[in-house]
Amino acid sequence: MKLPIDIETIKGFLDPVEGQALFDRCTEASTLGPCLEIGSYCGKSTLYMGTACKQLGRTLFALDHHRGSEEHQQGEEYHDPDLFDSRSGLMDSFFAFRSAMQKAELEDFVVPLVASSITAARDWQTPLGMVFIDGGHSLEAAMTDYECWSKHVIKGGILAIHDIFKHPDEGGQAPHIIWKKAIDSGLFDDLGVVRTLGVLRRNDN
Ligand code: MG
């Protein structure tokens, strides 16, 4: 895998081993249809998935309201003052995201959806080769992402979920709960967990 820019220049919380797994799965899944990620933030995972999609001339939809998740807000653990927009008094990661896509020459293949998950999903009808869930980590946010988007994964396509921690003392449990829910649905086969990246494949059921 050769990325168009240095991954370390993009802020974010994705291990390079997980990034490689995302790239590999997206390369495979984008043969089936366009791909979508939820929670683009500054574009780290987008760089891996967008580069994979570009190889095949596919579209990656990059969904994020760019106002930050709960943990990114002022006073919270992962707040980054660089991403605070003093004009609106809100978090805004879209400028950083856009700059990264421009530098990586991915703008012809990555379509940003600057909206909440529910809003973007309301009239969504396009089947997807891969869905990557890395949005808000509250149970409500994770459940909404799962309910809104997992149903659009094409048979044989990939559902990936970030930040799977098996034990509560390692991290929040919402991603693990939706990962488990996907497996329990009988609609997805478990392809394993790479670090904290859960990978599932939509089966023929
Ligand atoms: Mg994450």
Tab-separated table of C-alpha atoms and ligand atoms in Angstrom:
chain	number	residue	atom	x	y	z
A	1	MET	CA	0.000	0.000	0.000
A	2	LYS	CA	1.341	3.402	-0.980
A	3	LEU	CA	-0.464	6.402	0.493
A	4	PRO	CA	-0.324	9.722	-1.405
A	5	ILE	CA	0.692	11.754	1.685
A	6	ASP	CA	2.319	11.028	5.057
A	7	ILE	CA	-0.443	9.593	7.262
A	8	GLU	CA	1.137	11.181	10.338
A	9	THR	CA	0.287	14.651	9.012
A	10	ILE	CA	-3.406	13.887	9.612
A	11	LYS	CA	-4.830	14.085	13.130
A	12	GLY	CA	-6.766	11.056	14.273
A	13	PHE	CA	-7.011	7.899	16.278
A	14	LEU	CA	-6.351	5.049	13.861
A	15	ASP	CA	-3.503	2.586	14.309
A	16	PRO	CA	-1.500	2.001	11.066
A	17	VAL	CA	-2.175	-1.739	11.306
A	18	GLU	CA	-5.906	-0.993	11.390
A	19	GLY	CA	-5.413	1.419	8.497
A	20	GLN	CA	-3.760	-1.298	6.427
A	21	ALA	CA	-6.669	-3.656	7.197
A	22	LEU	CA	-9.157	-0.963	6.166
A	23	PHE	CA	-7.241	-0.406	2.937
A	24	ASP	CA	-7.137	-4.146	2.143
A	25	ARG	CA	-10.838	-4.695	2.897
A	26	CYS	CA	-11.844	-1.605	0.972
A	27	THR	CA	-9.786	-2.668	-2.041
A	28	GLU	CA	-11.725	-5.936	-2.055
A	29	ALA	CA	-15.157	-4.486	-1.214
A	30	SER	CA	-15.050	-1.586	-3.643
A	31	THR	CA	-15.299	-4.105	-6.497
A	32	LEU	CA	-18.907	-4.629	-5.284
A	33	GLY	CA	-20.013	-1.026	-4.923
A	34	PRO	CA	-19.224	2.396	-3.492
A	35	CYS	CA	-18.065	2.552	0.119
A	36	LEU	CA	-19.045	4.740	3.063
A	37	GLU	CA	-17.366	5.699	6.298
A	38	ILE	CA	-19.028	7.294	9.303
A	39	GLY	CA	-16.846	9.584	11.415
A	40	SER	CA	-14.249	11.000	9.014
A	41	TYR	CA	-12.900	13.610	11.486
A	42	CYS	CA	-9.685	14.956	9.885
A	43	GLY	CA	-9.532	12.247	7.220
A	44	LYS	CA	-7.153	9.606	8.538
A	45	SER	CA	-9.296	6.559	7.727
A	46	THR	CA	-10.525	8.430	4.641
A	47	LEU	CA	-6.966	8.478	3.320
A	48	TYR	CA	-6.746	4.664	3.526
A	49	MET	CA	-10.220	3.968	2.158
A	50	GLY	CA	-10.164	6.783	-0.390
A	51	THR	CA	-6.843	5.573	-1.813
A	52	ALA	CA	-8.311	2.062	-2.119
A	53	CYS	CA	-11.429	3.404	-3.886
A	54	LYS	CA	-9.404	5.615	-6.220
A	55	GLN	CA	-7.526	2.584	-7.568
A	56	LEU	CA	-10.814	1.209	-8.898
A	57	GLY	CA	-12.397	4.522	-9.794
A	58	ARG	CA	-14.987	4.058	-7.021
A	59	THR	CA	-16.609	6.630	-4.781
A	60	LEU	CA	-16.031	6.801	-1.046
A	61	PHE	CA	-18.768	8.668	0.835
A	62	ALA	CA	-17.231	10.292	3.900
A	63	LEU	CA	-19.930	11.085	6.448
A	64	ASP	CA	-19.332	13.415	9.385
A	65	HIS	CA	-21.163	16.462	10.737
A	66	HIS	CA	-17.655	17.711	11.590
A	67	ARG	CA	-18.872	19.175	14.893
A	68	GLY	CA	-16.958	16.549	16.882
A	69	SER	CA	-18.200	13.636	18.968
A	70	GLU	CA	-18.961	13.934	22.675
A	71	GLU	CA	-15.291	13.417	23.608
A	72	HIS	CA	-14.064	16.187	21.259
A	73	GLN	CA	-16.061	19.004	22.835
A	74	GLN	CA	-14.468	21.771	24.921
A	75	GLY	CA	-13.380	20.460	28.307
A	76	GLU	CA	-13.497	16.816	27.195
A	77	GLU	CA	-10.622	14.333	26.973
A	78	TYR	CA	-10.014	14.505	23.205
A	79	HIS	CA	-10.702	18.203	22.643
A	80	ASP	CA	-8.265	19.753	20.159
A	81	PRO	CA	-8.195	23.577	20.273
A	82	ASP	CA	-6.878	23.645	16.667
A	83	LEU	CA	-10.252	22.317	15.550
A	84	PHE	CA	-12.338	24.850	17.436
A	85	ASP	CA	-14.028	27.450	15.234
A	86	SER	CA	-14.304	30.625	17.289
A	87	ARG	CA	-16.656	32.257	14.751
A	88	SER	CA	-19.359	29.650	15.298
A	89	GLY	CA	-18.241	28.695	18.808
A	90	LEU	CA	-18.318	25.067	17.651
A	91	MET	CA	-15.911	22.303	16.729
A	92	ASP	CA	-15.168	22.170	13.010
A	93	SER	CA	-12.975	19.422	11.585
A	94	PHE	CA	-14.144	19.968	7.999
A	95	PHE	CA	-11.412	22.461	7.091
A	96	ALA	CA	-8.703	19.979	8.160
A	97	PHE	CA	-10.517	17.147	6.385
A	98	ARG	CA	-10.793	19.100	3.144
A	99	SER	CA	-7.143	20.148	3.191
A	100	ALA	CA	-6.089	16.525	3.653
A	101	MET	CA	-8.234	15.359	0.724
A	102	GLN	CA	-6.874	18.121	-1.483
A	103	LYS	CA	-3.249	17.348	-0.616
A	104	ALA	CA	-3.851	13.637	-1.202
A	105	GLU	CA	-5.558	14.349	-4.554
A	106	LEU	CA	-8.597	12.371	-3.478
A	107	GLU	CA	-11.267	15.013	-4.099
A	108	ASP	CA	-12.499	13.322	-7.288
A	109	PHE	CA	-13.135	10.082	-5.407
A	110	VAL	CA	-14.210	11.143	-1.914
A	111	VAL	CA	-17.649	12.731	-1.504
A	112	PRO	CA	-17.998	14.426	1.894
A	113	LEU	CA	-21.436	14.171	3.450
A	114	VAL	CA	-21.485	16.937	6.043
A	115	ALA	CA	-24.532	15.885	8.013
A	116	SER	CA	-25.615	13.741	10.931
A	117	SER	CA	-25.986	10.033	10.363
A	118	ILE	CA	-29.788	10.173	10.557
A	119	THR	CA	-30.022	13.085	8.116
A	120	ALA	CA	-27.712	11.487	5.557
A	121	ALA	CA	-29.473	8.130	5.867
A	122	ARG	CA	-33.032	9.445	5.553
A	123	ASP	CA	-33.335	9.044	1.780
A	124	TRP	CA	-30.302	6.825	1.192
A	125	GLN	CA	-30.905	4.065	-1.355
A	126	THR	CA	-27.502	3.202	-2.799
A	127	PRO	CA	-26.223	-0.290	-1.924
A	128	LEU	CA	-22.707	-0.174	-0.467
A	129	GLY	CA	-19.692	-2.461	-0.896
A	130	MET	CA	-18.343	-1.471	2.512
A	131	VAL	CA	-19.513	0.479	5.541
A	132	PHE	CA	-17.023	1.581	8.208
A	133	ILE	CA	-18.533	2.777	11.487
A	134	ASP	CA	-16.322	5.104	13.539
A	135	GLY	CA	-18.770	7.788	14.630
A	136	GLY	CA	-19.969	8.823	18.082
A	137	HIS	CA	-19.245	6.383	20.880
A	138	SER	CA	-22.360	6.890	22.980
A	139	LEU	CA	-24.659	3.883	22.808
A	140	GLU	CA	-27.320	5.967	21.096
A	141	ALA	CA	-24.919	7.266	18.413
A	142	ALA	CA	-23.383	3.852	17.718
A	143	MET	CA	-26.792	2.182	17.583
A	144	THR	CA	-28.088	4.864	15.195
A	145	ASP	CA	-25.103	4.356	12.890
A	146	TYR	CA	-25.635	0.610	12.936
A	147	GLU	CA	-29.394	0.839	12.290
A	148	CYS	CA	-29.021	3.483	9.570
A	149	TRP	CA	-26.180	1.962	7.555
A	150	SER	CA	-25.550	-1.762	8.129
A	151	LYS	CA	-28.655	-2.623	6.100
A	152	HIS	CA	-27.124	-1.036	2.998
A	153	VAL	CA	-24.137	-3.416	2.871
A	154	ILE	CA	-24.362	-5.589	-0.262
A	155	LYS	CA	-24.199	-9.380	0.173
A	156	GLY	CA	-20.511	-10.265	0.215
A	157	GLY	CA	-19.672	-6.704	1.295
A	158	ILE	CA	-17.856	-5.577	4.432
A	159	LEU	CA	-19.049	-3.992	7.675
A	160	ALA	CA	-16.134	-2.706	9.767
A	161	ILE	CA	-16.469	-1.188	13.239
A	162	HIS	CA	-13.741	0.738	15.045
A	163	ASP	CA	-12.871	0.798	18.763
A	164	ILE	CA	-13.979	-2.690	19.741
A	165	PHE	CA	-12.948	-3.263	23.353
A	166	LYS	CA	-13.953	-6.589	24.829
A	167	HIS	CA	-13.619	-5.388	28.432
A	168	PRO	CA	-15.121	-2.175	29.846
A	169	ASP	CA	-11.829	-1.243	31.558
A	170	GLU	CA	-10.146	-0.991	28.119
A	171	GLY	CA	-12.663	1.421	26.610
A	172	GLY	CA	-16.293	2.321	25.926
A	173	GLN	CA	-18.577	-0.565	25.083
A	174	ALA	CA	-20.922	0.913	22.458
A	175	PRO	CA	-18.880	-0.225	19.414
A	176	HIS	CA	-18.578	-3.694	20.939
A	177	ILE	CA	-22.340	-3.811	21.500
A	178	ILE	CA	-23.147	-3.057	17.843
A	179	TRP	CA	-20.420	-5.448	16.637
A	180	LYS	CA	-22.058	-8.174	18.748
A	181	LYS	CA	-25.494	-7.155	17.493
A	182	ALA	CA	-24.317	-7.540	13.877
A	183	ILE	CA	-23.000	-11.042	14.575
A	184	ASP	CA	-26.134	-12.031	16.526
A	185	SER	CA	-28.322	-10.845	13.626
A	186	GLY	CA	-27.047	-13.810	11.603
A	187	LEU	CA	-26.546	-11.466	8.645
A	188	PHE	CA	-22.800	-11.034	9.079
A	189	ASP	CA	-19.894	-13.449	9.402
A	190	ASP	CA	-17.104	-12.551	11.816
A	191	LEU	CA	-13.805	-12.114	9.947
A	192	GLY	CA	-11.942	-11.263	13.136
A	193	VAL	CA	-10.720	-8.191	14.976
A	194	VAL	CA	-7.510	-6.376	13.941
A	195	ARG	CA	-6.316	-4.495	17.051
A	196	THR	CA	-9.663	-2.736	17.750
A	197	LEU	CA	-11.083	-2.964	14.224
A	198	GLY	CA	-13.913	-5.500	13.944
A	199	VAL	CA	-14.382	-6.847	10.420
A	200	LEU	CA	-17.572	-8.598	9.307
A	201	ARG	CA	-18.846	-9.819	5.970
A	202	ARG	CA	-22.502	-9.679	4.909
A	203	ASN	CA	-23.506	-13.265	4.177
A	204	ASP	CA	-26.196	-14.689	1.893
A	205	ASN	CA	-28.922	-14.884	4.565
B	1	MG	MG	-12.345	5.393	16.270
